[in-house]
Amino acid sequence: MASTRNDFASVWSLYLWIGIAVAVLVLAAVLFAVVRYRARPGRAPSRRAEANLLEVGVAIVILAIVALLVFRTFHTEAKEDDSSAAGAVRIRVDAFQWGWKFTYPGQGVTVIGNSDREPNFAVPAGRTVSFALTSSDVIHAMWIPGQKFKKDAIPGRVNHFDMEFGGRGREQGLCSEFCGLRHSNMRFGVWVLSDASYERWLAAHR
Ligand SMILES: [Cu+2]
């Protein structure tokens, strides 16, 4: 399991290029029809209503494109949802109105904060971190823009996912699902630390 940071970039550009190709084809076909078959004196409209072979061909091409996009999307999504490698750092995340609670099971460490005081939790750089995300009231979403990652926090359901954090420093995180009055202040921070600093951080928060 490697960093998921750029996984969706290739899926996105695939969608983009297929979208551009389809747009160009459709516009070209419309332009062709407008120019080639425009009204001219002495021309009657064609009485032809269908072209079965062509229509079947187009349907097959569309199905193939859809199948490719569905496969690529779910393939990438499955990698993202993969959890979890042995020896991964485990963190349970509880979202609530309007804050976050981060618990390290078996470590005796819990960090909690709200819209007045945003919580900061820590992860070791370069190691797999396995998250279990849920909500205690309404639907929230955990978003770490620097990691290009977002996942819903749904009451009564636990979402599992793995992440690997690269460079050291602080990543800003926030709630990205409108969840009430103080939604915009529902933020958190992630300290990405070296192994030694991470252990010290854990010890200091016990
Ligand atoms: Cu929220």
Coordinates of C-alpha atoms and ligand atoms in Angstrom, one line a residue:
M1 CA 0.0 0.0 0.0
A2 CA 1.6 3.2 -1.2
S3 CA 0.6 6.8 -0.9
T4 CA -2.9 7.4 -2.3
R5 CA -2.1 11.0 -2.9
N6 CA -2.0 10.9 -6.7
D7 CA -4.2 7.9 -7.4
F8 CA -7.1 9.8 -8.7
A9 CA -5.1 12.1 -10.9
S10 CA -4.9 9.6 -13.8
V11 CA -8.6 8.7 -13.5
W12 CA -9.4 12.3 -13.7
S13 CA -7.3 12.9 -16.8
L14 CA -8.9 9.8 -18.4
Y15 CA -12.3 11.3 -17.8
L16 CA -11.2 14.6 -19.1
W17 CA -9.7 13.3 -22.4
I18 CA -12.7 11.1 -23.1
G19 CA -15.0 14.1 -22.4
I20 CA -13.0 16.3 -24.8
A21 CA -13.0 13.6 -27.5
V22 CA -16.8 13.1 -27.2
A23 CA -17.4 16.9 -27.3
V24 CA -15.3 17.2 -30.4
L25 CA -17.0 14.3 -32.2
V26 CA -20.5 15.6 -31.3
L27 CA -19.7 19.2 -32.4
A28 CA -18.1 17.9 -35.6
A29 CA -21.1 15.8 -36.4
V30 CA -23.5 18.7 -35.8
L31 CA -21.4 21.0 -37.9
F32 CA -21.1 18.5 -40.7
A33 CA -24.9 18.0 -40.7
V34 CA -25.6 21.8 -40.7
V35 CA -23.2 22.5 -43.6
R36 CA -23.7 19.4 -45.7
Y37 CA -27.4 19.0 -45.4
R38 CA -28.6 22.6 -45.2
A39 CA -31.7 23.6 -47.1
R40 CA -31.1 24.4 -50.7
P41 CA -33.5 25.1 -53.5
G42 CA -34.7 21.9 -55.1
R43 CA -33.7 19.6 -52.2
A44 CA -36.3 17.6 -50.3
P45 CA -35.6 16.2 -46.7
S46 CA -34.6 12.6 -46.5
R47 CA -37.3 10.2 -45.5
R48 CA -34.9 7.9 -43.8
A49 CA -35.8 7.4 -40.1
E50 CA -33.2 4.9 -38.8
A51 CA -29.8 3.5 -39.4
N52 CA -29.7 0.3 -37.3
L53 CA -26.2 -0.8 -37.9
L54 CA -24.7 2.6 -37.1
E55 CA -26.9 2.9 -34.0
V56 CA -25.8 -0.5 -32.7
G57 CA -22.2 0.5 -33.4
V58 CA -22.5 3.7 -31.4
A59 CA -24.2 1.9 -28.5
I60 CA -21.3 -0.6 -28.4
V61 CA -18.7 2.2 -28.3
I62 CA -20.6 4.0 -25.6
L63 CA -20.9 0.8 -23.5
A64 CA -17.2 0.1 -23.9
I65 CA -16.3 3.6 -22.7
V66 CA -18.7 3.3 -19.7
A67 CA -17.2 -0.1 -18.9
L68 CA -13.7 1.3 -19.0
L69 CA -14.5 4.3 -16.8
V70 CA -16.4 2.2 -14.3
F71 CA -13.6 -0.4 -14.1
R72 CA -10.8 2.3 -13.7
T73 CA -12.8 4.2 -11.1
F74 CA -13.7 1.2 -8.9
H75 CA -10.2 -0.2 -9.3
T76 CA -8.7 3.0 -7.9
E77 CA -11.4 3.3 -5.3
A78 CA -10.7 -0.3 -4.1
K79 CA -7.1 0.5 -3.6
E80 CA -8.0 3.6 -1.6
D81 CA -10.4 1.6 0.6
D82 CA -7.9 -1.1 1.2
S83 CA -7.3 -1.7 4.8
S84 CA -5.2 -2.6 6.3
A85 CA -1.5 -3.6 6.4
A86 CA -0.2 -5.4 9.4
G87 CA 1.7 -3.1 11.7
A88 CA -0.3 -0.1 10.5
V89 CA -0.9 2.8 12.9
R90 CA -4.5 2.7 13.8
I91 CA -6.6 5.8 14.4
R92 CA -10.2 6.0 15.1
V93 CA -11.9 9.3 14.1
D94 CA -15.2 10.5 15.5
A95 CA -16.7 13.6 13.9
F96 CA -19.3 15.6 15.7
Q97 CA -21.0 19.0 15.6
W98 CA -18.5 20.7 15.5
G99 CA -15.3 19.0 16.1
W100 CA -13.2 15.9 15.9
K101 CA -12.0 13.2 18.2
F102 CA -8.9 11.1 17.3
T103 CA -8.3 8.0 19.3
Y104 CA -5.3 5.7 19.1
P105 CA -6.6 2.3 20.2
G106 CA -4.4 0.5 22.6
Q107 CA -2.2 3.6 23.1
G108 CA -4.3 5.4 25.6
V109 CA -4.1 8.5 23.5
T110 CA -7.2 10.6 22.6
V111 CA -7.1 14.1 21.1
I112 CA -10.3 16.1 21.0
G113 CA -11.1 19.6 19.8
N114 CA -14.0 21.7 18.5
S115 CA -14.8 24.8 16.5
D116 CA -13.2 27.0 19.2
R117 CA -10.0 25.0 19.5
E118 CA -9.0 22.8 16.6
P119 CA -7.5 19.4 17.4
N120 CA -4.1 18.3 16.1
F121 CA -3.3 14.6 15.8
A122 CA 0.0 13.1 14.7
V123 CA 1.1 10.3 12.3
P124 CA 4.5 8.9 11.5
A125 CA 5.8 9.8 8.0
G126 CA 6.0 7.0 5.4
R127 CA 4.0 4.4 7.4
T128 CA 0.6 3.1 6.7
V129 CA -2.1 4.8 8.8
S130 CA -5.4 2.9 9.0
F131 CA -8.3 5.1 9.8
A132 CA -11.8 4.1 11.1
L133 CA -14.1 7.0 10.5
T134 CA -17.5 7.6 11.9
S135 CA -19.9 10.4 13.1
S136 CA -21.8 10.7 16.4
D137 CA -24.6 13.0 15.0
V138 CA -25.0 14.1 11.4
I139 CA -23.0 13.4 8.2
H140 CA -19.6 15.1 8.1
A141 CA -16.7 14.5 5.8
M142 CA -13.1 14.3 6.6
W143 CA -11.0 16.3 4.1
I144 CA -7.3 16.7 3.9
P145 CA -6.7 18.8 0.8
G146 CA -2.9 18.3 0.9
Q147 CA -3.5 14.5 0.7
K148 CA -6.2 15.0 -2.0
F149 CA -8.4 12.9 0.3
K150 CA -12.0 13.1 1.4
K151 CA -14.3 10.6 3.0
D152 CA -17.8 10.8 4.5
A153 CA -18.3 10.3 8.2
I154 CA -21.7 8.7 8.6
P155 CA -23.5 8.1 11.9
G156 CA -24.0 4.4 12.6
R157 CA -21.4 3.3 10.0
V158 CA -17.6 3.0 10.2
N159 CA -15.6 3.8 7.0
H160 CA -12.2 2.2 6.9
F161 CA -9.4 3.5 4.7
D162 CA -5.6 3.6 4.7
M163 CA -3.4 6.6 4.0
E164 CA 0.3 7.1 3.9
F165 CA 1.7 10.6 4.6
G166 CA 4.8 11.8 2.7
G167 CA 6.6 14.9 3.7
R168 CA 6.9 16.1 7.3
G169 CA 5.1 19.1 8.5
R170 CA 1.5 20.0 9.3
E171 CA -1.4 19.2 7.0
Q172 CA -4.6 21.2 7.4
G173 CA -7.9 19.2 7.5
L174 CA -11.5 20.2 7.6
C175 CA -15.1 19.1 7.4
S176 CA -16.4 19.2 3.8
E177 CA -20.0 18.3 4.3
F178 CA -22.2 21.1 5.5
C179 CA -23.3 20.0 9.0
G180 CA -24.7 23.1 10.7
L181 CA -23.9 26.5 11.9
R182 CA -20.2 26.1 12.8
H183 CA -19.4 23.8 9.9
S184 CA -16.9 26.2 8.5
N185 CA -14.9 26.2 11.8
M186 CA -14.8 22.4 12.0
R187 CA -11.1 22.0 11.3
F188 CA -8.2 19.8 12.4
G189 CA -4.5 19.5 11.9
V190 CA -2.3 16.5 11.1
W191 CA 1.3 16.6 12.2
V192 CA 3.4 14.3 10.0
L193 CA 6.4 13.4 12.1
S194 CA 9.5 11.2 12.1
D195 CA 9.2 7.9 13.9
A196 CA 11.1 9.3 17.0
S197 CA 9.0 12.5 17.2
Y198 CA 5.9 10.5 16.7
E199 CA 6.7 8.3 19.7
R200 CA 7.5 11.4 21.8
W201 CA 4.2 12.9 20.7
L202 CA 2.3 9.8 21.8
A203 CA 4.1 9.8 25.1
A204 CA 3.3 13.4 25.7
H205 CA -0.4 12.9 25.0
R206 CA -1.0 9.8 27.3
Ligands
CU1 CU -19.0 18.6 9.8

